[in-house]
XYZ file of C-alpha atoms in Angstrom:
350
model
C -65.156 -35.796 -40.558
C -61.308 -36.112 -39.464
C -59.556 -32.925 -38.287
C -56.879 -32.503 -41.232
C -53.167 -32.753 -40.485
C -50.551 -30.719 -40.680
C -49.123 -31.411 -43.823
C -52.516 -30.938 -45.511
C -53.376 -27.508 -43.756
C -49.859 -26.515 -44.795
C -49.236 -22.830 -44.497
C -52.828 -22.033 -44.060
C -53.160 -23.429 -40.409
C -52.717 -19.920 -38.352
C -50.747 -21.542 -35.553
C -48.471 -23.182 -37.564
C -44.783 -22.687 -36.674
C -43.250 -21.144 -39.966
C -39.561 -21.337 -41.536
C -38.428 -17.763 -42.687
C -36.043 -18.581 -45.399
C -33.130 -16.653 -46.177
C -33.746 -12.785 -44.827
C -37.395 -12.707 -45.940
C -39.882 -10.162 -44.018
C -41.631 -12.169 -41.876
C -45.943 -12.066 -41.539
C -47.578 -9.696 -39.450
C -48.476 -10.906 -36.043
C -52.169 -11.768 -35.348
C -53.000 -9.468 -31.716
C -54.239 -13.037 -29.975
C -50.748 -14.385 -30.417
C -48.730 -11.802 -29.438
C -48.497 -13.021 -26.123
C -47.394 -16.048 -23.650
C -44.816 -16.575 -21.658
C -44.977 -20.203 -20.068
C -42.847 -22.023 -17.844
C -39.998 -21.159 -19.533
C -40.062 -17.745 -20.025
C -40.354 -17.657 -23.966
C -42.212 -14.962 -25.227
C -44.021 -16.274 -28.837
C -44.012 -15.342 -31.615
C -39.860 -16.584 -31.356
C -37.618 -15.872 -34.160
C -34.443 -17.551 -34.107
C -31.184 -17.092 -36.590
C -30.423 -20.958 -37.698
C -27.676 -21.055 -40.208
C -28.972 -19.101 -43.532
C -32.825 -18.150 -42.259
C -34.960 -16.994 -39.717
C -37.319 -19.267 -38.163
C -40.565 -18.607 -36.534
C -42.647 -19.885 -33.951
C -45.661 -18.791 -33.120
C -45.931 -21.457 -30.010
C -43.832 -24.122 -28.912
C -43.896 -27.289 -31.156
C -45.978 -30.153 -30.395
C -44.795 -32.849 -32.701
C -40.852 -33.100 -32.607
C -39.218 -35.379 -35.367
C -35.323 -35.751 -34.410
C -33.338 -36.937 -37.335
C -30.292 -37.620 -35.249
C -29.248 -39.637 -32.153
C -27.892 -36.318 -30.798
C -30.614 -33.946 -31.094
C -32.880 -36.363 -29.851
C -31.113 -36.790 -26.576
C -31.116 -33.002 -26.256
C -34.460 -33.509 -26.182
C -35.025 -36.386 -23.949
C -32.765 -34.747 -21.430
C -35.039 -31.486 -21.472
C -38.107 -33.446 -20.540
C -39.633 -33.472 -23.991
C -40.331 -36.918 -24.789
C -43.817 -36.594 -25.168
C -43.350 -33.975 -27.736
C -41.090 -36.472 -30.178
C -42.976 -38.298 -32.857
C -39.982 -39.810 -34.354
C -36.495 -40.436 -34.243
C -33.840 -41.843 -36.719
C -30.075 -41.912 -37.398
C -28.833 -44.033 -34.201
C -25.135 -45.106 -33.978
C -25.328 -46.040 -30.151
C -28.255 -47.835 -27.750
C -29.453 -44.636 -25.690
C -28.142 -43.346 -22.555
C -29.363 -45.823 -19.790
C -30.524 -42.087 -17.851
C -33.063 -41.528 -21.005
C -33.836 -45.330 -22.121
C -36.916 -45.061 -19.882
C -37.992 -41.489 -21.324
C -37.082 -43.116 -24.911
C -39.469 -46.007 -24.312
C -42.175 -44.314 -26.369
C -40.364 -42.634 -29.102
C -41.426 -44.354 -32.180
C -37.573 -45.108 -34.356
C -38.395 -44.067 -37.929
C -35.168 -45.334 -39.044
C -32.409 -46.988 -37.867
C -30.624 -44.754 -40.914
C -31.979 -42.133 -42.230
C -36.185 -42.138 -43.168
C -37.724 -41.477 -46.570
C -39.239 -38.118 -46.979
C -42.793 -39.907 -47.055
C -42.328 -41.611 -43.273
C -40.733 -38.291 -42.036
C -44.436 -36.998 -43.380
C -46.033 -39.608 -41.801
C -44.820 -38.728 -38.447
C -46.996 -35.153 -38.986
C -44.309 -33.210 -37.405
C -44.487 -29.368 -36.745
C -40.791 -29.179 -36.037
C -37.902 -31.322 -37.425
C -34.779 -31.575 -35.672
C -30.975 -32.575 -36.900
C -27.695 -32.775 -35.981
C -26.173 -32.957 -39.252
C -26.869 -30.931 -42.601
C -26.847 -33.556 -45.006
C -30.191 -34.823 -44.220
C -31.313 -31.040 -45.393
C -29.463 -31.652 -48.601
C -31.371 -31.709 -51.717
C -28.968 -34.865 -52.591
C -29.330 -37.660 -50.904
C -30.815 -36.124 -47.574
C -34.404 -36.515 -46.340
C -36.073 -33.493 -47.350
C -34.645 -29.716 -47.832
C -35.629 -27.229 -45.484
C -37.522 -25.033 -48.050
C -39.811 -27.899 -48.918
C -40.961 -28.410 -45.271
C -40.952 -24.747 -44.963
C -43.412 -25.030 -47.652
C -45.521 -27.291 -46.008
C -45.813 -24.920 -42.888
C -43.408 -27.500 -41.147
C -40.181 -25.531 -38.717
C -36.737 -26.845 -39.299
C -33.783 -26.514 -36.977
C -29.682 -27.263 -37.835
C -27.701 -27.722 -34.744
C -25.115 -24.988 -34.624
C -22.507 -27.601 -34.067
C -22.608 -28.234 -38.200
C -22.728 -24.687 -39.103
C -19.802 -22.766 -39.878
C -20.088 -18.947 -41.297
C -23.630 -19.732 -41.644
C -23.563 -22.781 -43.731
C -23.565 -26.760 -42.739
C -20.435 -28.235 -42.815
C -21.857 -32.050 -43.336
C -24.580 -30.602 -46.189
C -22.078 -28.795 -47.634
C -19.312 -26.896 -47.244
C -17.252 -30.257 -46.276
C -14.622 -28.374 -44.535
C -14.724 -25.962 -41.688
C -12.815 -22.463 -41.361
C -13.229 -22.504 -37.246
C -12.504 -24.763 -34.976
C -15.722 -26.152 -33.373
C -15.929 -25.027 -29.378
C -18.062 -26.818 -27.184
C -20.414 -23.345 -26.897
C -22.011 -24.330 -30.125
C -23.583 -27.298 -28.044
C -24.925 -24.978 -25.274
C -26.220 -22.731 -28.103
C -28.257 -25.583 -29.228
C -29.136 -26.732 -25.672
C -30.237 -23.339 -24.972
C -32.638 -22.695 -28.127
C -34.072 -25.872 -28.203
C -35.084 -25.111 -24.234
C -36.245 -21.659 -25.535
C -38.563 -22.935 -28.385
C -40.133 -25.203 -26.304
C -40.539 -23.113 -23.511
C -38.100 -24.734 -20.966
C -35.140 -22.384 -20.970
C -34.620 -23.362 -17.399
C -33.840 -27.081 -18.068
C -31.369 -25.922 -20.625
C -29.657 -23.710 -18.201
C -29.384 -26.770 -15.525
C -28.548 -29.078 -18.751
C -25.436 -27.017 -19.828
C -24.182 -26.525 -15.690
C -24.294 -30.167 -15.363
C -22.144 -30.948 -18.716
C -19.688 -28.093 -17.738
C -19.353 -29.977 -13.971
C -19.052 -33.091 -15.193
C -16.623 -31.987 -18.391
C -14.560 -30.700 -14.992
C -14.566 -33.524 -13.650
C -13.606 -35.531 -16.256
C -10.868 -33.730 -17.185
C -8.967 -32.861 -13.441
C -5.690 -33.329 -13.399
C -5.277 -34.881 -17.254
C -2.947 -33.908 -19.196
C -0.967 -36.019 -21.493
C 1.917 -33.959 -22.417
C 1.399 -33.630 -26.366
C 0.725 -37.676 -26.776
C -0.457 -38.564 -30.097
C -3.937 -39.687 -31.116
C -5.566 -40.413 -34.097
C -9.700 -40.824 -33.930
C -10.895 -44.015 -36.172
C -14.406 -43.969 -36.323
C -15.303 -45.930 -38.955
C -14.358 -48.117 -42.848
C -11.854 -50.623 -43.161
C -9.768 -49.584 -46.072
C -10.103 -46.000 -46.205
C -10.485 -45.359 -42.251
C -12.800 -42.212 -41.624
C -10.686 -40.038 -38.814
C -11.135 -37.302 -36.980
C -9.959 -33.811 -38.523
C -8.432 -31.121 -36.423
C -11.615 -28.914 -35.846
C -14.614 -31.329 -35.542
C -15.713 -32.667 -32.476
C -13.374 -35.598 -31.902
C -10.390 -32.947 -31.897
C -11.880 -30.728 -29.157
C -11.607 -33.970 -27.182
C -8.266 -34.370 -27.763
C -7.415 -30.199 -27.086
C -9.576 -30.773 -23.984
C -7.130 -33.729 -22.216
C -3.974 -32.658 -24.143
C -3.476 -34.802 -26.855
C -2.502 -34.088 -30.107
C -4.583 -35.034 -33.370
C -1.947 -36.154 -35.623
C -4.532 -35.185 -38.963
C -5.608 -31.992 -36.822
C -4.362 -30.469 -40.355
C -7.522 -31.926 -41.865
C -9.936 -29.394 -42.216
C -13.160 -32.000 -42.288
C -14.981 -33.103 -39.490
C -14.411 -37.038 -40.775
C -11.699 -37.210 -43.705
C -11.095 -40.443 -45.293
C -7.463 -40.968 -45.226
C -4.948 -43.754 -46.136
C -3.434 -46.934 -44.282
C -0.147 -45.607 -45.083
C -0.802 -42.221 -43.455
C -1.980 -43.645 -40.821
C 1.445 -45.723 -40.545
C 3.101 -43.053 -41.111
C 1.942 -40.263 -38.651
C 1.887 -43.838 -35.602
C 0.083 -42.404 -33.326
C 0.405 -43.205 -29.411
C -2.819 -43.660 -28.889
C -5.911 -44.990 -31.354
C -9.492 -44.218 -30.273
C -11.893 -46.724 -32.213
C -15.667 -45.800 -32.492
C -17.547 -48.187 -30.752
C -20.449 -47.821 -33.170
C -23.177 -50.309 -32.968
C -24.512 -50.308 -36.316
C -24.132 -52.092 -39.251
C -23.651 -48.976 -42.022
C -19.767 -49.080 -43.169
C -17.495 -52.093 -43.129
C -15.812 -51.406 -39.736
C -18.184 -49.842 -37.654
C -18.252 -52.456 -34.835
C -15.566 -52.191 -32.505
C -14.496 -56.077 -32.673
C -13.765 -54.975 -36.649
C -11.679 -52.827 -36.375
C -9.812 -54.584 -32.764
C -9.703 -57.556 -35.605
C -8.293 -55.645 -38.608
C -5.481 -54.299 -36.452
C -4.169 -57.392 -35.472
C -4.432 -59.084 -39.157
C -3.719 -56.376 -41.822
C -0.255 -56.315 -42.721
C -0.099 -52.419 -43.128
C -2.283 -51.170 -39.946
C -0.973 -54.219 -37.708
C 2.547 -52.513 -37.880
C 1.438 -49.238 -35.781
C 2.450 -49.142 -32.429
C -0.907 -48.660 -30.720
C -1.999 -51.771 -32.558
C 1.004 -53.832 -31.313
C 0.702 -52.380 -27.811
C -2.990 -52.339 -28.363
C -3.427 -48.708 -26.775
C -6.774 -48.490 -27.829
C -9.358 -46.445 -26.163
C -13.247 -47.254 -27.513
C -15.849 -44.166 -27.650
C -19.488 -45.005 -28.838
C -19.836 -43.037 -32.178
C -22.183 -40.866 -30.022
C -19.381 -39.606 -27.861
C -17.248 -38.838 -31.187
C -20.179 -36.749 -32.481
C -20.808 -33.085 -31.178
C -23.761 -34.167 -28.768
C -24.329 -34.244 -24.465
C -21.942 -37.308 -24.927
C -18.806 -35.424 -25.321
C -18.483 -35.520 -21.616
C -18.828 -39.271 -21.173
C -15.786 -39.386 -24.481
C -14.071 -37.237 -22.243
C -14.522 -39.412 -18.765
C -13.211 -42.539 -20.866
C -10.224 -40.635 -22.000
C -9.179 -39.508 -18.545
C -9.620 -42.473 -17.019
C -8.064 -44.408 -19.431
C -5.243 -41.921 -18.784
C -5.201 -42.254 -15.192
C -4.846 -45.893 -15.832
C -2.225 -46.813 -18.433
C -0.695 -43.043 -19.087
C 2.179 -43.964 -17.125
C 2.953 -46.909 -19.840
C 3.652 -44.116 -22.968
């Protein structure tokens, strides 16, 4: 007879890693699994705070599902491949450091999955970058449903704000996001699977190579505006997602940094209106909204007769980020090594 799977032991199986919702008292501790610290240094059963409930694990997670591009490089670049099952929600090809690690991670979607192939994956933990695949419209599943299936969830802390998601939501955010919401997410994913060590040397090598990146740039208050994808409504960056904290980082200014959304859809005639000095255009490769691909939108500012008028557009002072590098992920350093070095290279020219 075939061992049963996860989803059909449910919240029977003993070693299942449990979701706490809300501020619930969690179950009493079996005596055997009190114990066990492994490489890492995690001591199980761990109880983390993510966003509005606790969430237990009684060991570290053997079948990963990543919803997001983002969270799954976390976990590539913490040694975890063979602990992801599935992976979804791609803007960019991977890093070329993790496409060898990423060789064997099956893609459930290119998009987001169905709830039944998410199922089919038999995860024990399910990662995401963004809220709104938690949402109980139009998201994969909620988090109280896989909770009810004995199956962990976990939100990066780059979406929450006061405790809530800000792309399953809320919409809007009250505090700017700071890059310390990354290493928060670094850090716990390292802890639940027992690898806090990695996640230490992760986070020293982003903060060196954000450094780097960023020596000796600073662009004086130039304006940018962040166009990451649509063609008649462009989606652009608000002033306290991730895209902004770029711009704080090298010194420009977001001219919609009074946009509390991460990705507001704005106007033509804003746009026009606010000219930025500089346009960074997501490089997206992906087919989701008209505008995505970088040639689009290099082609609709030379043809439309509203954006065509901006002065980045006739001086074409573009600079091109991979959606991945506009996103809060490990990426934010290589958005920030194309911005200083496209600094270092035509600054002089504003």
């Amino acid at each position: 007879m075939r061992p049963l799977s996860r989803r059909e032991l449910g919240p029977l199986t003993g070693a299942a890693v449990l979701a706490l919702a809300g501020c619930g008292a969690s179950e009493a501790v079996p005596p055997q699994s009190t114990a066990s610290a492994g490489e890492g240094g995690t001591t199980y059963p761990l109880v983390l705070r993510n966003g509005d409930r606790e969430v237990r694990f009684e060991r570290a997670p053997q079948r990963v599902v990543s919803l997001d591009q983002g969270s799954t490089e976390i976990l590539l670049s913490l040694g975890l491949a063979d602990r992801i099952v599935g992976t979804a929600s791609w803007t960019d090809p991977v890093l070329d450091s993790l496409a060898a690690a990423n060789e064997g991670v099956p893609r459930l979607a290119d998009n987001a999955p169905t709830y039944e192939v998410l199922l089919g994956a038999d995860p024990d933990l399910v990662t995401a970058s963004f809220g709104r695949h938690f949402a109980e419209q139009g998201g994969v599943v909620t988090r109280d449903r896989l909770a009810e299936t004995g199956i962990a969830s976990y939100l990066s802390p780059t979406d929450l704000d006061d405790g809530q998601s800000v792309n399953g939501g809320k919409k809007a955010r009250t505090t700017p996001l700071t890059v310390d919401s990354l290493f928060q997410e670094v850090r716990e994913l390292a802890q639940v699977f027992d690898v806090a060590q990695r996640g230490e040397d992760l986070v020293a090598d982003l903060q060196r190579r954000a450094r780097e990146a960023t020596e000796g740039v600073d662009v004086g208050g130039r304006t940018v505006a962040f166009w990451f994808a649509n063609l008649d409504t462009p989606f652009v960056a608000g002033g306290k997602g991730a895209a902004s904290l770029l711009a704080t980082s090298t010194g420009l200014r977001n001219v919609f940094a009074d946009q509390a959304e991460d990705w507001p859809s704005v106007s033509w005639e804003s746009v026009v209106a606010a000219d930025p000095d500089v346009l960074v255009l997501g490089d997206l490769r992906r087919d989701r909204f008209p505008g995505d691909r970088l040639a689009a939108k290099e082609e609709f500012l030379r043809t439309d007769p509203v954006a065509s008028v901006l002065s980045a557009a006739r001086a074409q002072r573009y600079v091109a980020l991979h959606g991945a590098e506009l996103n809060p992920s490990i990426r934010y350093v290589d958005g920030l090594a194309k911005l200083g070095a496209w600094w270092r290279e035509h600054g002089q020219d504003l």
